[in-house]
PDB file of C-alpha atoms and ligand atoms in Angstrom:
ATOM      1  CA  MET A 292     202.193 -17.155 208.904  1.00  0.00           C
ATOM      2  CA  LEU A 293     203.082 -20.668 210.037  1.00  0.00           C
ATOM      3  CA  LYS A 294     201.509 -21.440 213.410  1.00  0.00           C
ATOM      4  CA  ILE A 295     202.977 -24.108 215.691  1.00  0.00           C
ATOM      5  CA  TYR A 296     200.619 -25.337 218.393  1.00  0.00           C
ATOM      6  CA  GLY A 297     202.391 -26.962 221.317  1.00  0.00           C
ATOM      7  CA  LEU A 298     203.294 -27.015 224.945  1.00  0.00           C
ATOM      8  CA  ASN A 299     206.636 -26.130 226.593  1.00  0.00           C
ATOM      9  CA  ALA A 300     206.626 -29.341 228.620  1.00  0.00           C
ATOM     10  CA  SER A 301     205.967 -31.582 225.607  1.00  0.00           C
ATOM     11  CA  SER A 302     209.006 -33.171 223.951  1.00  0.00           C
ATOM     12  CA  PRO A 303     207.221 -33.761 220.607  1.00  0.00           C
ATOM     13  CA  SER A 304     206.204 -30.062 220.599  1.00  0.00           C
ATOM     14  CA  ASN A 305     209.748 -28.946 221.376  1.00  0.00           C
ATOM     15  CA  LYS A 306     211.068 -31.171 218.600  1.00  0.00           C
ATOM     16  CA  VAL A 307     208.942 -29.218 216.100  1.00  0.00           C
ATOM     17  CA  ARG A 308     210.116 -25.853 217.472  1.00  0.00           C
ATOM     18  CA  TYR A 309     213.793 -26.907 217.426  1.00  0.00           C
ATOM     19  CA  THR A 310     213.317 -27.926 213.795  1.00  0.00           C
ATOM     20  CA  ALA A 311     211.628 -24.679 212.756  1.00  0.00           C
ATOM     21  CA  ASN A 312     214.338 -22.665 214.552  1.00  0.00           C
ATOM     22  CA  ALA A 313     217.193 -24.692 213.036  1.00  0.00           C
ATOM     23  CA  LEU A 314     215.724 -24.087 209.589  1.00  0.00           C
ATOM     24  CA  GLY A 315     215.323 -20.364 210.252  1.00  0.00           C
ATOM     25  CA  LEU A 316     211.554 -20.461 209.619  1.00  0.00           C
ATOM     26  CA  ASP A 317     209.332 -17.660 210.861  1.00  0.00           C
ATOM     27  CA  TYR A 318     206.440 -18.903 212.948  1.00  0.00           C
ATOM     28  CA  GLN A 319     204.023 -18.002 215.660  1.00  0.00           C
ATOM     29  CA  PHE A 320     204.018 -20.320 218.671  1.00  0.00           C
ATOM     30  CA  GLU A 321     200.591 -20.986 220.178  1.00  0.00           C
ATOM     31  CA  GLN A 322     200.723 -22.545 223.627  1.00  0.00           C
ATOM     32  CA  VAL A 323     197.890 -25.067 224.118  1.00  0.00           C
ATOM     33  CA  ASN A 324     197.263 -25.490 227.831  1.00  0.00           C
ATOM     34  CA  LEU A 325     196.204 -29.126 227.916  1.00  0.00           C
ATOM     35  CA  THR A 326     195.662 -29.246 231.676  1.00  0.00           C
ATOM     36  CA  ALA A 327     193.210 -26.330 231.348  1.00  0.00           C
ATOM     37  CA  GLY A 328     191.316 -28.317 228.685  1.00  0.00           C
ATOM     38  CA  GLU A 329     192.342 -26.090 225.766  1.00  0.00           C
ATOM     39  CA  GLY A 330     193.087 -29.132 223.594  1.00  0.00           C
ATOM     40  CA  GLN A 331     189.417 -30.135 223.638  1.00  0.00           C
ATOM     41  CA  LYS A 332     188.020 -26.753 222.591  1.00  0.00           C
ATOM     42  CA  THR A 333     186.235 -26.771 219.241  1.00  0.00           C
ATOM     43  CA  ALA A 334     188.656 -24.304 217.637  1.00  0.00           C
ATOM     44  CA  TYR A 335     191.668 -26.476 218.467  1.00  0.00           C
ATOM     45  CA  LEU A 336     189.940 -29.728 217.503  1.00  0.00           C
ATOM     46  CA  ALA A 337     189.770 -28.244 213.996  1.00  0.00           C
ATOM     47  CA  VAL A 338     193.600 -28.257 214.027  1.00  0.00           C
ATOM     48  CA  HIS A 339     194.154 -31.631 215.725  1.00  0.00           C
ATOM     49  CA  PRO A 340     191.078 -33.883 215.736  1.00  0.00           C
ATOM     50  CA  LEU A 341     192.149 -35.502 219.037  1.00  0.00           C
ATOM     51  CA  GLY A 342     193.254 -32.261 220.686  1.00  0.00           C
ATOM     52  CA  LYS A 343     196.883 -33.358 221.046  1.00  0.00           C
ATOM     53  CA  VAL A 344     200.049 -31.295 220.619  1.00  0.00           C
ATOM     54  CA  PRO A 345     201.959 -30.567 218.503  1.00  0.00           C
ATOM     55  CA  ALA A 346     200.125 -29.545 215.351  1.00  0.00           C
ATOM     56  CA  ILE A 347     200.665 -26.834 212.762  1.00  0.00           C
ATOM     57  CA  ASP A 348     198.599 -24.594 210.551  1.00  0.00           C
ATOM     58  CA  ASP A 349     200.625 -23.378 207.581  1.00  0.00           C
ATOM     59  CA  GLY A 350     198.401 -20.953 205.722  1.00  0.00           C
ATOM     60  CA  GLY A 351     195.400 -23.270 206.100  1.00  0.00           C
ATOM     61  CA  PHE A 352     197.377 -26.519 205.639  1.00  0.00           C
ATOM     62  CA  LYS A 353     196.966 -28.409 208.907  1.00  0.00           C
ATOM     63  CA  LEU A 354     199.205 -31.248 210.055  1.00  0.00           C
ATOM     64  CA  PHE A 355     199.729 -33.264 213.225  1.00  0.00           C
ATOM     65  CA  GLU A 356     202.321 -35.893 214.359  1.00  0.00           C
ATOM     66  CA  SER A 357     205.653 -34.319 215.272  1.00  0.00           C
ATOM     67  CA  GLY A 358     207.779 -36.466 212.946  1.00  0.00           C
ATOM     68  CA  ALA A 359     205.589 -35.699 209.934  1.00  0.00           C
ATOM     69  CA  ILE A 360     205.580 -32.005 210.832  1.00  0.00           C
ATOM     70  CA  CYS A 361     209.395 -31.897 211.144  1.00  0.00           C
ATOM     71  CA  ARG A 362     209.839 -33.590 207.766  1.00  0.00           C
ATOM     72  CA  TYR A 363     207.303 -31.249 206.171  1.00  0.00           C
ATOM     73  CA  LEU A 364     209.105 -28.182 207.565  1.00  0.00           C
ATOM     74  CA  ALA A 365     212.534 -29.531 206.582  1.00  0.00           C
ATOM     75  CA  GLY A 366     211.243 -30.186 203.070  1.00  0.00           C
ATOM     76  CA  LYS A 367     210.595 -26.467 202.635  1.00  0.00           C
ATOM     77  CA  VAL A 368     214.313 -25.657 202.608  1.00  0.00           C
ATOM     78  CA  GLU A 369     217.077 -27.264 200.531  1.00  0.00           C
ATOM     79  CA  SER A 370     219.948 -28.028 202.947  1.00  0.00           C
ATOM     80  CA  SER A 371     222.207 -30.721 204.419  1.00  0.00           C
ATOM     81  CA  PHE A 372     219.841 -30.671 207.397  1.00  0.00           C
ATOM     82  CA  TYR A 373     217.459 -32.898 205.416  1.00  0.00           C
ATOM     83  CA  PRO A 374     219.012 -33.527 201.997  1.00  0.00           C
ATOM     84  CA  SER A 375     216.913 -34.684 199.058  1.00  0.00           C
ATOM     85  CA  GLU A 376     219.358 -37.472 198.044  1.00  0.00           C
ATOM     86  CA  LEU A 377     217.424 -40.689 198.665  1.00  0.00           C
ATOM     87  CA  LYS A 378     219.940 -42.700 200.700  1.00  0.00           C
ATOM     88  CA  GLU A 379     221.177 -39.764 202.782  1.00  0.00           C
ATOM     89  CA  ARG A 380     217.572 -38.914 203.587  1.00  0.00           C
ATOM     90  CA  ALA A 381     216.746 -42.544 204.398  1.00  0.00           C
ATOM     91  CA  GLU A 382     219.602 -42.726 206.945  1.00  0.00           C
ATOM     92  CA  ILE A 383     218.409 -39.533 208.600  1.00  0.00           C
ATOM     93  CA  ASP A 384     214.861 -40.950 208.720  1.00  0.00           C
ATOM     94  CA  GLN A 385     216.210 -44.203 210.173  1.00  0.00           C
ATOM     95  CA  TRP A 386     217.923 -42.432 213.109  1.00  0.00           C
ATOM     96  CA  ALA A 387     215.057 -39.985 213.586  1.00  0.00           C
ATOM     97  CA  ASP A 388     212.559 -42.855 213.795  1.00  0.00           C
ATOM     98  CA  PHE A 389     214.862 -44.874 216.064  1.00  0.00           C
ATOM     99  CA  SER A 390     215.174 -41.868 218.381  1.00  0.00           C
ATOM    100  CA  THR A 391     211.408 -41.469 218.631  1.00  0.00           C
ATOM    101  CA  SER A 392     210.245 -45.095 218.575  1.00  0.00           C
ATOM    102  CA  HIS A 393     212.855 -46.421 220.960  1.00  0.00           C
ATOM    103  CA  ILE A 394     214.628 -43.663 222.895  1.00  0.00           C
ATOM    104  CA  MET A 395     211.700 -41.254 223.329  1.00  0.00           C
ATOM    105  CA  ASN A 396     209.312 -44.057 224.243  1.00  0.00           C
ATOM    106  CA  ALA A 397     211.726 -45.419 226.848  1.00  0.00           C
ATOM    107  CA  VAL A 398     212.478 -41.985 228.350  1.00  0.00           C
ATOM    108  CA  SER A 399     208.739 -41.160 228.386  1.00  0.00           C
ATOM    109  CA  LYS A 400     207.922 -44.271 230.408  1.00  0.00           C
ATOM    110  CA  ILE A 401     210.547 -43.295 232.964  1.00  0.00           C
ATOM    111  CA  VAL A 402     209.659 -39.609 233.231  1.00  0.00           C
ATOM    112  CA  PHE A 403     205.921 -40.301 233.406  1.00  0.00           C
ATOM    113  CA  ASN A 404     206.372 -42.852 236.182  1.00  0.00           C
ATOM    114  CA  ARG A 405     208.881 -40.788 238.135  1.00  0.00           C
ATOM    115  CA  VAL A 406     207.521 -37.259 237.608  1.00  0.00           C
ATOM    116  CA  PHE A 407     204.431 -36.584 235.481  1.00  0.00           C
ATOM    117  CA  TYR A 408     201.947 -39.111 236.915  1.00  0.00           C
ATOM    118  CA  LYS A 409     202.185 -37.385 240.301  1.00  0.00           C
ATOM    119  CA  PHE A 410     201.057 -34.103 238.723  1.00  0.00           C
ATOM    120  CA  LEU A 411     198.351 -35.875 236.726  1.00  0.00           C
ATOM    121  CA  GLY A 412     197.009 -37.608 239.838  1.00  0.00           C
ATOM    122  CA  ALA A 413     197.812 -41.086 238.474  1.00  0.00           C
ATOM    123  CA  GLU A 414     199.606 -43.973 240.139  1.00  0.00           C
ATOM    124  CA  PRO A 415     203.141 -44.811 238.936  1.00  0.00           C
ATOM    125  CA  ASP A 416     203.448 -48.299 237.465  1.00  0.00           C
ATOM    126  CA  SER A 417     206.664 -50.105 238.477  1.00  0.00           C
ATOM    127  CA  ARG A 418     206.450 -52.576 235.606  1.00  0.00           C
ATOM    128  CA  SER A 419     206.230 -49.799 233.031  1.00  0.00           C
ATOM    129  CA  LEU A 420     209.141 -47.983 234.751  1.00  0.00           C
ATOM    130  CA  GLU A 421     211.296 -51.125 234.617  1.00  0.00           C
ATOM    131  CA  GLU A 422     210.377 -51.650 230.977  1.00  0.00           C
ATOM    132  CA  GLY A 423     211.489 -48.088 230.128  1.00  0.00           C
ATOM    133  CA  GLN A 424     214.781 -48.632 231.968  1.00  0.00           C
ATOM    134  CA  ALA A 425     215.403 -51.956 230.210  1.00  0.00           C
ATOM    135  CA  TRP A 426     214.655 -50.417 226.828  1.00  0.00           C
ATOM    136  CA  LEU A 427     217.188 -47.633 227.411  1.00  0.00           C
ATOM    137  CA  VAL A 428     219.893 -50.131 228.369  1.00  0.00           C
ATOM    138  CA  ARG A 429     219.169 -51.948 225.135  1.00  0.00           C
ATOM    139  CA  TYR A 430     218.876 -48.928 222.827  1.00  0.00           C
ATOM    140  CA  LEU A 431     221.315 -46.256 224.102  1.00  0.00           C
ATOM    141  CA  PRO A 432     224.501 -48.277 223.347  1.00  0.00           C
ATOM    142  CA  LEU A 433     223.633 -48.157 219.644  1.00  0.00           C
ATOM    143  CA  VAL A 434     223.312 -44.364 219.780  1.00  0.00           C
ATOM    144  CA  GLU A 435     226.560 -44.193 221.774  1.00  0.00           C
ATOM    145  CA  SER A 436     228.539 -46.224 219.251  1.00  0.00           C
ATOM    146  CA  GLN A 437     227.147 -44.137 216.394  1.00  0.00           C
ATOM    147  CA  LEU A 438     228.103 -40.871 218.145  1.00  0.00           C
ATOM    148  CA  ALA A 439     231.536 -42.229 219.123  1.00  0.00           C
ATOM    149  CA  GLU A 440     232.280 -42.699 215.411  1.00  0.00           C
ATOM    150  CA  ASN A 441     230.470 -39.663 213.961  1.00  0.00           C
ATOM    151  CA  SER A 442     230.110 -36.064 215.096  1.00  0.00           C
ATOM    152  CA  ASN A 443     226.342 -36.335 214.624  1.00  0.00           C
ATOM    153  CA  LEU A 444     223.743 -39.077 214.673  1.00  0.00           C
ATOM    154  CA  ALA A 445     223.404 -39.579 210.932  1.00  0.00           C
ATOM    155  CA  GLY A 446     227.018 -38.766 210.055  1.00  0.00           C
ATOM    156  CA  GLN A 447     229.116 -35.597 210.089  1.00  0.00           C
ATOM    157  CA  ASN A 448     226.344 -33.015 209.530  1.00  0.00           C
ATOM    158  CA  ARG A 449     223.775 -31.808 212.033  1.00  0.00           C
ATOM    159  CA  THR A 450     220.477 -33.107 210.677  1.00  0.00           C
ATOM    160  CA  LEU A 451     216.866 -33.705 211.513  1.00  0.00           C
ATOM    161  CA  ALA A 452     217.984 -36.946 213.201  1.00  0.00           C
ATOM    162  CA  ASP A 453     219.870 -34.963 215.855  1.00  0.00           C
ATOM    163  CA  ILE A 454     216.786 -32.880 216.595  1.00  0.00           C
ATOM    164  CA  HIS A 455     214.766 -36.048 217.166  1.00  0.00           C
ATOM    165  CA  LEU A 456     217.396 -37.431 219.532  1.00  0.00           C
ATOM    166  CA  VAL A 457     217.909 -34.272 221.570  1.00  0.00           C
ATOM    167  CA  ALA A 458     214.133 -33.950 222.063  1.00  0.00           C
ATOM    168  CA  ALA A 459     213.931 -37.607 223.097  1.00  0.00           C
ATOM    169  CA  LEU A 460     216.683 -37.135 225.698  1.00  0.00           C
ATOM    170  CA  ASP A 461     215.353 -33.805 227.026  1.00  0.00           C
ATOM    171  CA  PRO A 462     213.624 -35.280 230.117  1.00  0.00           C
ATOM    172  CA  CYS A 463     216.763 -37.158 231.312  1.00  0.00           C
ATOM    173  CA  GLU A 464     217.615 -34.810 234.209  1.00  0.00           C
ATOM    174  CA  ALA A 465     214.001 -34.592 235.398  1.00  0.00           C
ATOM    175  CA  ALA A 466     213.648 -38.371 235.159  1.00  0.00           C
ATOM    176  CA  GLY A 467     216.933 -39.110 236.930  1.00  0.00           C
ATOM    177  CA  ILE A 468     218.415 -40.885 233.921  1.00  0.00           C
ATOM    178  CA  PRO A 469     222.225 -40.720 234.152  1.00  0.00           C
ATOM    179  CA  LEU A 470     223.894 -40.282 230.778  1.00  0.00           C
ATOM    180  CA  GLU A 471     227.488 -40.420 232.117  1.00  0.00           C
ATOM    181  CA  ASP A 472     227.782 -44.047 231.033  1.00  0.00           C
ATOM    182  CA  TYR A 473     227.405 -42.777 227.465  1.00  0.00           C
ATOM    183  CA  PRO A 474     230.220 -40.200 227.124  1.00  0.00           C
ATOM    184  CA  ALA A 475     229.951 -39.584 223.372  1.00  0.00           C
ATOM    185  CA  THR A 476     226.187 -39.057 223.697  1.00  0.00           C
ATOM    186  CA  SER A 477     226.689 -36.717 226.676  1.00  0.00           C
ATOM    187  CA  GLU A 478     229.264 -34.606 224.815  1.00  0.00           C
ATOM    188  CA  TRP A 479     227.151 -34.423 221.662  1.00  0.00           C
ATOM    189  CA  ARG A 480     224.129 -33.452 223.777  1.00  0.00           C
ATOM    190  CA  LYS A 481     226.000 -30.606 225.525  1.00  0.00           C
ATOM    191  CA  SER A 482     227.044 -29.161 222.190  1.00  0.00           C
ATOM    192  CA  ILE A 483     223.593 -29.366 220.592  1.00  0.00           C
ATOM    193  CA  MET A 484     221.860 -27.902 223.655  1.00  0.00           C
ATOM    194  CA  ALA A 485     224.194 -24.893 223.444  1.00  0.00           C
ATOM    195  CA  GLU A 486     223.035 -24.088 219.921  1.00  0.00           C
ATOM    196  CA  LYS A 487     220.814 -21.077 219.246  1.00  0.00           C
ATOM    197  CA  PHE A 488     217.935 -23.112 217.809  1.00  0.00           C
ATOM    198  CA  TYR A 489     217.719 -24.971 221.136  1.00  0.00           C
ATOM    199  CA  GLN A 490     218.365 -22.007 223.447  1.00  0.00           C
ATOM    200  CA  ASP A 491     215.653 -20.018 221.650  1.00  0.00           C
ATOM    201  CA  VAL A 492     213.152 -22.566 223.015  1.00  0.00           C
ATOM    202  CA  HIS A 493     214.597 -22.898 226.530  1.00  0.00           C
ATOM    203  CA  PRO A 494     217.897 -23.261 228.433  1.00  0.00           C
ATOM    204  CA  SER A 495     216.912 -26.860 229.175  1.00  0.00           C
ATOM    205  CA  PHE A 496     213.790 -28.997 229.545  1.00  0.00           C
ATOM    206  CA  LEU A 497     214.463 -29.182 233.296  1.00  0.00           C
ATOM    207  CA  ASP A 498     214.423 -25.379 233.475  1.00  0.00           C
ATOM    208  CA  THR A 499     211.022 -25.374 231.739  1.00  0.00           C
ATOM    209  CA  LEU A 500     209.624 -27.949 234.189  1.00  0.00           C
ATOM    210  CA  GLU A 501     211.009 -26.058 237.198  1.00  0.00           C
ATOM    211  CA  LYS A 502     209.391 -22.822 235.985  1.00  0.00           C
ATOM    212  CA  LEU A 503     206.067 -24.623 235.470  1.00  0.00           C
ATOM    213  CA  ALA A 504     206.244 -26.140 238.958  1.00  0.00           C
ATOM    214  CA  GLY A 505     206.846 -22.603 240.324  1.00  0.00           C
TER     215      GLY A 505
HETATM  216  N1  GSH B1207     202.987 -39.166 218.397  1.00  0.00           N
HETATM  217  C1  GSH B1207     202.529 -37.824 218.708  1.00  0.00           C
HETATM  218  C2  GSH B1207     202.359 -37.691 220.207  1.00  0.00           C
HETATM  219  C3  GSH B1207     201.433 -36.537 220.540  1.00  0.00           C
HETATM  220  C4  GSH B1207     201.055 -36.569 222.018  1.00  0.00           C
HETATM  221  O1  GSH B1207     200.609 -37.601 222.552  1.00  0.00           O
HETATM  222  N2  GSH B1207     201.183 -35.406 222.668  1.00  0.00           N
HETATM  223  C5  GSH B1207     200.826 -35.316 224.053  1.00  0.00           C
HETATM  224  C6  GSH B1207     201.714 -34.261 224.733  1.00  0.00           C
HETATM  225  S1  GSH B1207     203.412 -34.737 224.716  1.00  0.00           S
HETATM  226  C7  GSH B1207     199.392 -34.847 224.167  1.00  0.00           C
HETATM  227  O2  GSH B1207     198.950 -34.023 223.396  1.00  0.00           O
HETATM  228  N3  GSH B1207     198.642 -35.389 225.149  1.00  0.00           N
HETATM  229  C8  GSH B1207     197.298 -34.989 225.388  1.00  0.00           C
HETATM  230  C9  GSH B1207     196.267 -35.993 224.931  1.00  0.00           C
HETATM  231  O3  GSH B1207     196.633 -37.142 224.654  1.00  0.00           O
HETATM  232  O4  GSH B1207     195.100 -35.614 224.885  1.00  0.00           O
HETATM  233  C10 GSH B1207     203.535 -36.805 218.155  1.00  0.00           C
HETATM  234  O5  GSH B1207     204.725 -37.139 218.068  1.00  0.00           O
HETATM  235  O6  GSH B1207     203.133 -35.690 217.787  1.00  0.00           O
END
């Protein structure tokens, strides 16, 4: 059976689980406790050579990098979620990559500086925080205008692009990022977070972090 190695508090890991759930794939989820050093154990290094999450093992076929994993999983099933038509697929890839390269990177800078570094015993870096904030101000308006004109990020259908965006935005509450200035994005996000594929992972990313913090 397909094994997904990940961590509840990792947005790239959750992106892979949302994708597998949305596609209706059967899988076994293996939690890799990075803070306990499980990523660096020999058995896991055979799955991901750097001990990062996520990674998969699909009947002996091993793959890492969340975007590549999501596309591999989506390629297993013929659907509008990741259609085979070249231009439709290219637009989905465009928005998926934009969500990861720009939105997820910006949100990560903010959530690491405001929340995660404290738990990791590292000092927050105000310059990196400001850079993340500036990036979001630059990049979110493009997402907002796309979602104001379309019910989903790459057009009318729910696709792999939406999964990439919802995972990228997951830490917003924890990081104190207000999305009210982006009403179309906020509405779209509420509806996608209510879907079964998302709720089968967790009620929200904030809920996961609160449970981890005890
Ligand atoms: N670009 C990678 C990022 C993977 C990544 O850096 N994962 C983090 C958790 S979110 C990790 O494993 N960190 C532990 C480490 O770097 O050793 C992906 O999308 O899969």
